[in-house]
PDB file of C-alpha atoms and ligand atoms in Angstrom:
ATOM      1  CA  MET A   1       0.000   0.000   0.000  1.00 90.00           C
ATOM      2  CA  ILE A   2       0.964   3.668  -0.437  1.00 93.00           C
ATOM      3  CA  ARG A   3       1.060   6.239   2.354  1.00 96.00           C
ATOM      4  CA  LEU A   4       1.521   9.623   0.778  1.00 96.00           C
ATOM      5  CA  ILE A   5       1.694  13.265   1.778  1.00 96.00           C
ATOM      6  CA  LEU A   6       0.830  15.691  -0.994  1.00 94.00           C
ATOM      7  CA  LEU A   7       2.478  19.123  -0.911  1.00 94.00           C
ATOM      8  CA  GLY A   8       1.936  22.022  -3.270  1.00 92.00           C
ATOM      9  CA  GLY A   9       1.038  25.687  -3.202  1.00 89.00           C
ATOM     10  CA  PRO A  10      -2.349  27.225  -3.856  1.00 87.00           C
ATOM     11  CA  GLY A  11      -2.972  26.906  -7.590  1.00 87.00           C
ATOM     12  CA  SER A  12      -0.565  23.966  -7.948  1.00 91.00           C
ATOM     13  CA  GLY A  13      -3.351  21.629  -9.101  1.00 89.00           C
ATOM     14  CA  LYS A  14      -2.880  19.466  -6.006  1.00 89.00           C
ATOM     15  CA  GLY A  15      -6.599  18.755  -5.592  1.00 86.00           C
ATOM     16  CA  THR A  16      -7.006  17.664  -9.213  1.00 88.00           C
ATOM     17  CA  GLN A  17      -4.016  15.345  -8.996  1.00 92.00           C
ATOM     18  CA  ALA A  18      -5.176  13.887  -5.673  1.00 91.00           C
ATOM     19  CA  ASP A  19      -8.502  13.007  -7.291  1.00 90.00           C
ATOM     20  CA  ARG A  20      -6.747  11.300 -10.195  1.00 91.00           C
ATOM     21  CA  MET A  21      -4.512   9.319  -7.857  1.00 91.00           C
ATOM     22  CA  LYS A  22      -7.541   8.209  -5.882  1.00 90.00           C
ATOM     23  CA  GLU A  23      -8.870   6.468  -8.969  1.00 87.00           C
ATOM     24  CA  ARG A  24      -5.615   5.158 -10.305  1.00 88.00           C
ATOM     25  CA  TYR A  25      -4.278   3.735  -7.057  1.00 88.00           C
ATOM     26  CA  LYS A  26      -7.567   3.016  -5.297  1.00 90.00           C
ATOM     27  CA  ALA A  27      -6.398   5.339  -2.561  1.00 93.00           C
ATOM     28  CA  VAL A  28      -8.407   7.319  -0.051  1.00 94.00           C
ATOM     29  CA  LYS A  29      -7.846  11.054   0.198  1.00 93.00           C
ATOM     30  CA  ILE A  30      -7.684  12.152   3.813  1.00 92.00           C
ATOM     31  CA  SER A  31      -8.827  15.663   4.591  1.00 88.00           C
ATOM     32  CA  THR A  32      -8.173  16.523   8.229  1.00 88.00           C
ATOM     33  CA  GLY A  33     -10.893  19.191   8.119  1.00 87.00           C
ATOM     34  CA  ASP A  34     -13.521  16.604   7.151  1.00 89.00           C
ATOM     35  CA  LEU A  35     -12.237  14.142   9.749  1.00 92.00           C
ATOM     36  CA  LEU A  36     -12.430  16.765  12.452  1.00 91.00           C
ATOM     37  CA  ARG A  37     -15.997  17.702  11.566  1.00 92.00           C
ATOM     38  CA  GLU A  38     -16.950  14.018  11.617  1.00 93.00           C
ATOM     39  CA  GLU A  39     -15.454  13.480  15.107  1.00 94.00           C
ATOM     40  CA  ILE A  40     -17.327  16.521  16.378  1.00 94.00           C
ATOM     41  CA  ARG A  41     -20.573  15.356  14.827  1.00 94.00           C
ATOM     42  CA  ARG A  42     -20.163  11.909  16.410  1.00 94.00           C
ATOM     43  CA  GLU A  43     -19.249  13.554  19.736  1.00 94.00           C
ATOM     44  CA  SER A  44     -16.281  11.235  20.175  1.00 94.00           C
ATOM     45  CA  GLU A  45     -13.774  11.914  22.946  1.00 95.00           C
ATOM     46  CA  LEU A  46     -11.374  13.578  20.473  1.00 95.00           C
ATOM     47  CA  GLY A  47     -14.245  15.480  18.880  1.00 95.00           C
ATOM     48  CA  ARG A  48     -15.329  16.852  22.259  1.00 96.00           C
ATOM     49  CA  ARG A  49     -11.792  17.943  23.087  1.00 95.00           C
ATOM     50  CA  ALA A  50     -11.372  19.594  19.671  1.00 95.00           C
ATOM     51  CA  ARG A  51     -14.621  21.447  20.131  1.00 94.00           C
ATOM     52  CA  GLN A  52     -13.502  23.080  23.360  1.00 94.00           C
ATOM     53  CA  PHE A  53     -10.739  24.837  21.421  1.00 95.00           C
ATOM     54  CA  MET A  54     -12.865  25.715  18.426  1.00 92.00           C
ATOM     55  CA  ASP A  55     -15.595  27.218  20.626  1.00 93.00           C
ATOM     56  CA  LYS A  56     -12.972  29.586  22.012  1.00 93.00           C
ATOM     57  CA  GLY A  57     -11.879  30.455  18.475  1.00 91.00           C
ATOM     58  CA  GLU A  58      -8.562  28.681  18.962  1.00 92.00           C
ATOM     59  CA  LEU A  59      -6.753  26.288  16.668  1.00 89.00           C
ATOM     60  CA  VAL A  60      -7.175  22.608  17.429  1.00 92.00           C
ATOM     61  CA  PRO A  61      -3.863  21.422  18.967  1.00 94.00           C
ATOM     62  CA  ASP A  62      -1.711  19.099  16.905  1.00 94.00           C
ATOM     63  CA  ASP A  63      -1.986  16.196  19.367  1.00 94.00           C
ATOM     64  CA  ILE A  64      -5.756  16.060  18.845  1.00 95.00           C
ATOM     65  CA  MET A  65      -5.349  16.112  15.052  1.00 95.00           C
ATOM     66  CA  ILE A  66      -2.735  13.380  15.286  1.00 96.00           C
ATOM     67  CA  GLY A  67      -5.055  11.366  17.541  1.00 95.00           C
ATOM     68  CA  ILE A  68      -7.768  11.557  14.900  1.00 94.00           C
ATOM     69  CA  LEU A  69      -5.341  10.661  12.107  1.00 96.00           C
ATOM     70  CA  ASP A  70      -3.933   7.780  14.110  1.00 96.00           C
ATOM     71  CA  LYS A  71      -7.367   6.263  14.486  1.00 94.00           C
ATOM     72  CA  ILE A  72      -8.293   6.474  10.803  1.00 95.00           C
ATOM     73  CA  THR A  73      -4.920   5.398   9.407  1.00 96.00           C
ATOM     74  CA  GLN A  74      -4.880   2.326  11.643  1.00 97.00           C
ATOM     75  CA  LYS A  75      -8.220   1.406  10.159  1.00 96.00           C
ATOM     76  CA  PHE A  76      -6.722   1.765   6.661  1.00 96.00           C
ATOM     77  CA  GLU A  77      -3.699  -0.327   7.677  1.00 96.00           C
ATOM     78  CA  SER A  78      -5.927  -3.182   8.746  1.00 97.00           C
ATOM     79  CA  ARG A  79      -7.624  -3.094   5.323  1.00 95.00           C
ATOM     80  CA  LYS A  80      -4.360  -2.483   3.397  1.00 94.00           C
ATOM     81  CA  GLN A  81      -5.977   0.662   2.051  1.00 95.00           C
ATOM     82  CA  SER A  82      -3.588   3.209   0.473  1.00 95.00           C
ATOM     83  CA  TYR A  83      -4.098   6.806   1.505  1.00 96.00           C
ATOM     84  CA  ILE A  84      -3.118  10.340   0.515  1.00 96.00           C
ATOM     85  CA  LEU A  85      -2.896  13.164   3.024  1.00 95.00           C
ATOM     86  CA  ASP A  86      -3.876  16.470   1.489  1.00 87.00           C
ATOM     87  CA  GLY A  87      -3.534  19.607   3.622  1.00 86.00           C
ATOM     88  CA  PHE A  88      -1.683  17.942   6.495  1.00 92.00           C
ATOM     89  CA  PRO A  89       0.979  18.438   7.754  1.00 95.00           C
ATOM     90  CA  ARG A  90       1.151  22.201   7.310  1.00 90.00           C
ATOM     91  CA  THR A  91       3.896  22.890   9.845  1.00 90.00           C
ATOM     92  CA  LEU A  92       7.158  21.309  10.889  1.00 93.00           C
ATOM     93  CA  PRO A  93       5.895  20.150  14.330  1.00 94.00           C
ATOM     94  CA  GLN A  94       2.935  18.481  12.580  1.00 95.00           C
ATOM     95  CA  ALA A  95       5.300  16.710  10.196  1.00 96.00           C
ATOM     96  CA  GLU A  96       7.416  15.459  13.079  1.00 96.00           C
ATOM     97  CA  ALA A  97       4.359  14.276  15.006  1.00 97.00           C
ATOM     98  CA  LEU A  98       3.045  12.502  11.921  1.00 97.00           C
ATOM     99  CA  LEU A  99       6.261  10.547  11.334  1.00 97.00           C
ATOM    100  CA  GLU A 100       6.327   9.688  15.043  1.00 97.00           C
ATOM    101  CA  MET A 101       2.768   8.375  14.753  1.00 98.00           C
ATOM    102  CA  LEU A 102       3.690   6.170  11.766  1.00 98.00           C
ATOM    103  CA  LYS A 103       6.738   4.895  13.610  1.00 97.00           C
ATOM    104  CA  LYS A 104       4.513   3.768  16.478  1.00 97.00           C
ATOM    105  CA  GLN A 105       2.308   2.020  13.950  1.00 97.00           C
ATOM    106  CA  GLU A 106       5.500   0.332  12.713  1.00 97.00           C
ATOM    107  CA  VAL A 107       4.884   1.487   9.157  1.00 96.00           C
ATOM    108  CA  ALA A 108       6.719   3.950   6.919  1.00 95.00           C
ATOM    109  CA  LEU A 109       5.605   6.944   4.891  1.00 96.00           C
ATOM    110  CA  SER A 110       6.019   6.143   1.188  1.00 95.00           C
ATOM    111  CA  SER A 111       6.827   9.703   0.225  1.00 96.00           C
ATOM    112  CA  ALA A 112       6.068  13.392   0.575  1.00 97.00           C
ATOM    113  CA  LEU A 113       5.256  14.384  -2.976  1.00 96.00           C
ATOM    114  CA  LEU A 114       5.725  18.040  -3.880  1.00 96.00           C
ATOM    115  CA  ILE A 115       3.938  19.378  -6.934  1.00 96.00           C
ATOM    116  CA  ASP A 116       6.514  21.918  -7.927  1.00 95.00           C
ATOM    117  CA  VAL A 117       5.271  24.983  -9.766  1.00 94.00           C
ATOM    118  CA  PRO A 118       7.285  28.195 -10.198  1.00 91.00           C
ATOM    119  CA  GLU A 119       5.799  31.013  -8.168  1.00 90.00           C
ATOM    120  CA  SER A 120       5.315  33.242 -11.216  1.00 90.00           C
ATOM    121  CA  GLU A 121       3.142  30.507 -12.718  1.00 90.00           C
ATOM    122  CA  LEU A 122       1.097  30.181  -9.509  1.00 91.00           C
ATOM    123  CA  VAL A 123       0.487  33.934  -9.554  1.00 90.00           C
ATOM    124  CA  ARG A 124      -0.528  33.755 -13.211  1.00 89.00           C
ATOM    125  CA  ARG A 125      -2.952  30.907 -12.564  1.00 88.00           C
ATOM    126  CA  LEU A 126      -4.447  32.357  -9.396  1.00 88.00           C
ATOM    127  CA  SER A 127      -4.881  35.891 -10.685  1.00 88.00           C
ATOM    128  CA  SER A 128      -6.584  34.817 -13.892  1.00 88.00           C
ATOM    129  CA  ARG A 129     -10.031  34.405 -12.367  1.00 87.00           C
ATOM    130  CA  TRP A 130     -12.780  36.927 -13.026  1.00 91.00           C
ATOM    131  CA  THR A 131     -16.283  36.753 -11.600  1.00 91.00           C
ATOM    132  CA  CYS A 132     -19.602  37.948 -13.012  1.00 93.00           C
ATOM    133  CA  LYS A 133     -21.290  40.571 -10.806  1.00 94.00           C
ATOM    134  CA  ASN A 134     -24.677  39.407 -11.936  1.00 94.00           C
ATOM    135  CA  CYS A 135     -24.691  35.572 -11.999  1.00 94.00           C
ATOM    136  CA  GLY A 136     -21.453  34.719 -10.147  1.00 91.00           C
ATOM    137  CA  ALA A 137     -20.008  32.678 -13.044  1.00 90.00           C
ATOM    138  CA  THR A 138     -16.209  32.624 -13.105  1.00 88.00           C
ATOM    139  CA  VAL A 139     -13.959  32.746 -16.115  1.00 88.00           C
ATOM    140  CA  GLY A 140     -10.183  32.410 -16.410  1.00 85.00           C
ATOM    141  CA  TYR A 141      -8.048  34.856 -18.363  1.00 83.00           C
ATOM    142  CA  PRO A 142      -4.496  33.608 -17.927  1.00 70.00           C
ATOM    143  CA  ASP A 143      -2.882  36.781 -19.272  1.00 71.00           C
ATOM    144  CA  GLY A 144      -4.449  38.694 -16.382  1.00 67.00           C
ATOM    145  CA  LYS A 145      -6.827  40.870 -18.383  1.00 73.00           C
ATOM    146  CA  PRO A 146     -10.299  39.772 -19.443  1.00 74.00           C
ATOM    147  CA  ARG A 147     -10.645  39.446 -23.206  1.00 75.00           C
ATOM    148  CA  HIS A 148     -14.322  40.292 -22.863  1.00 75.00           C
ATOM    149  CA  ALA A 149     -15.677  42.951 -20.540  1.00 77.00           C
ATOM    150  CA  VAL A 150     -18.912  41.093 -19.929  1.00 88.00           C
ATOM    151  CA  CYS A 151     -20.044  37.639 -18.805  1.00 90.00           C
ATOM    152  CA  GLY A 152     -20.553  35.101 -21.592  1.00 87.00           C
ATOM    153  CA  GLN A 153     -23.537  33.617 -19.740  1.00 89.00           C
ATOM    154  CA  CYS A 154     -25.623  36.656 -18.926  1.00 93.00           C
ATOM    155  CA  GLY A 155     -23.813  39.789 -20.156  1.00 92.00           C
ATOM    156  CA  GLY A 156     -23.161  40.962 -16.590  1.00 93.00           C
ATOM    157  CA  GLU A 157     -20.096  42.982 -15.664  1.00 92.00           C
ATOM    158  CA  LEU A 158     -16.917  41.044 -14.828  1.00 91.00           C
ATOM    159  CA  TYR A 159     -14.808  41.957 -11.811  1.00 90.00           C
ATOM    160  CA  GLN A 160     -11.947  40.472  -9.838  1.00 90.00           C
ATOM    161  CA  ARG A 161     -12.755  39.309  -6.304  1.00 90.00           C
ATOM    162  CA  ASP A 162     -10.329  40.518  -3.611  1.00 89.00           C
ATOM    163  CA  ASP A 163      -9.220  36.890  -3.129  1.00 86.00           C
ATOM    164  CA  ASP A 164      -8.184  36.736  -6.765  1.00 87.00           C
ATOM    165  CA  LYS A 165      -6.250  39.997  -6.836  1.00 89.00           C
ATOM    166  CA  LYS A 166      -2.513  39.900  -7.263  1.00 88.00           C
ATOM    167  CA  GLU A 167      -1.698  41.536  -3.918  1.00 89.00           C
ATOM    168  CA  THR A 168      -3.827  39.032  -1.961  1.00 92.00           C
ATOM    169  CA  ILE A 169      -2.337  36.163  -3.926  1.00 91.00           C
ATOM    170  CA  LEU A 170       1.227  37.272  -3.255  1.00 93.00           C
ATOM    171  CA  ASN A 171       0.393  37.355   0.445  1.00 93.00           C
ATOM    172  CA  ARG A 172      -1.114  33.870   0.366  1.00 91.00           C
ATOM    173  CA  LEU A 173       1.970  32.553  -1.403  1.00 92.00           C
ATOM    174  CA  LYS A 174       4.219  34.233   1.159  1.00 93.00           C
ATOM    175  CA  VAL A 175       2.386  32.458   3.994  1.00 90.00           C
ATOM    176  CA  TYR A 176       2.514  29.178   2.089  1.00 90.00           C
ATOM    177  CA  ARG A 177       6.254  29.534   1.502  1.00 91.00           C
ATOM    178  CA  LYS A 178       6.975  30.421   5.115  1.00 92.00           C
ATOM    179  CA  ASN A 179       5.140  27.324   6.390  1.00 89.00           C
ATOM    180  CA  THR A 180       6.115  24.889   3.694  1.00 90.00           C
ATOM    181  CA  GLU A 181       9.808  25.531   3.138  1.00 92.00           C
ATOM    182  CA  PRO A 182      10.823  24.007   6.506  1.00 94.00           C
ATOM    183  CA  LEU A 183       8.564  21.030   5.726  1.00 95.00           C
ATOM    184  CA  ILE A 184      10.210  20.506   2.367  1.00 95.00           C
ATOM    185  CA  ARG A 185      13.674  20.644   3.927  1.00 96.00           C
ATOM    186  CA  TYR A 186      12.597  18.230   6.654  1.00 97.00           C
ATOM    187  CA  PHE A 187      11.291  15.595   4.248  1.00 97.00           C
ATOM    188  CA  GLU A 188      14.310  16.132   2.028  1.00 97.00           C
ATOM    189  CA  GLU A 189      16.650  15.377   4.930  1.00 97.00           C
ATOM    190  CA  LYS A 190      14.655  12.246   5.694  1.00 96.00           C
ATOM    191  CA  GLY A 191      15.055  11.154   2.079  1.00 96.00           C
ATOM    192  CA  LEU A 192      11.282  11.168   1.663  1.00 96.00           C
ATOM    193  CA  LEU A 193      10.758  14.141  -0.630  1.00 97.00           C
ATOM    194  CA  LYS A 194       9.866  13.604  -4.270  1.00 97.00           C
ATOM    195  CA  ARG A 195       9.349  16.515  -6.631  1.00 96.00           C
ATOM    196  CA  VAL A 196       7.123  16.382  -9.632  1.00 96.00           C
ATOM    197  CA  ASN A 197       7.121  19.106 -12.251  1.00 94.00           C
ATOM    198  CA  GLY A 198       3.752  20.817 -11.882  1.00 94.00           C
ATOM    199  CA  PHE A 199       4.191  23.104 -14.873  1.00 91.00           C
ATOM    200  CA  GLY A 200       2.036  21.810 -17.693  1.00 87.00           C
ATOM    201  CA  ASP A 201      -1.326  20.232 -18.348  1.00 89.00           C
ATOM    202  CA  PRO A 202      -2.975  17.892 -15.813  1.00 90.00           C
ATOM    203  CA  ASP A 203      -2.262  14.788 -17.965  1.00 93.00           C
ATOM    204  CA  SER A 204       1.473  15.307 -18.141  1.00 94.00           C
ATOM    205  CA  ILE A 205       1.634  16.115 -14.417  1.00 95.00           C
ATOM    206  CA  ALA A 206      -0.315  12.919 -13.669  1.00 94.00           C
ATOM    207  CA  ALA A 207       2.157  10.990 -15.836  1.00 95.00           C
ATOM    208  CA  GLY A 208       5.040  12.482 -13.847  1.00 95.00           C
ATOM    209  CA  ILE A 209       3.399  11.404 -10.606  1.00 95.00           C
ATOM    210  CA  ALA A 210       2.752   7.892 -11.935  1.00 93.00           C
ATOM    211  CA  GLU A 211       6.408   7.604 -12.869  1.00 93.00           C
ATOM    212  CA  ILE A 212       7.446   8.486  -9.315  1.00 93.00           C
ATOM    213  CA  LEU A 213       4.887   6.249  -7.601  1.00 91.00           C
ATOM    214  CA  GLU A 214       5.914   3.329  -9.786  1.00 89.00           C
ATOM    215  CA  HIS A 215       9.333   3.357  -8.152  1.00 87.00           C
ATOM    216  CA  LEU A 216       8.246   3.778  -4.551  1.00 85.00           C
ATOM    217  CA  PRO A 217       8.700   0.803  -2.260  1.00 77.00           C
ATOM    218  CA  ARG A 218       5.374  -0.894  -1.530  1.00 75.00           C
ATOM    219  CA  THR A 219       4.885  -2.192   1.971  1.00 76.00           C
TER     220      THR A 219
HETATM  221 ZN1   ZN B 301     -23.072  36.355 -15.636  1.00 52.88          ZN
END
């Protein structure tokens, strides 16, 4: 089975590739946000503890998140079900705690796979989105300026949401870089980091990922 961490900036196409890998490798995509909501809904011990922090507007501590992940991954181990972690770990302490958790399970992470896209390309992709004021439809103009001033669906005026503006995007990327660079170095030192070229169309990126996964040790 494969135990994978997926890393990549906003706009890297990480979600799309995770979905493709799910099909190709019969893997489960683990979203810690979904898991957390499920624990809270079921009012499990971990869910109740998590809730105490969330009710105060605080972040859920890493040990609770790891507790939740430990539970679900052990279930997957017993079924020999491959899994992909998307959106976790986000920080170095989380990465360390995760590897510690796997060590206790006496299993090994297959790889931390980084979808590598140059920052200028991420900015181009992220800032290409325009939204219709009238119907909310979105349209991508990769050169940054809309070719048409109005919405193709309804003729409404197109505008750029604050989230999609260059300044906001540069800030998001700065935060991403600050959190992720130590993670990348950490997995690199552990010999677990694999980089896939994320510049190109989804098919060629998927082929690059397949090539890497082919050569990973299966346990
Ligand atoms: Zn419209």
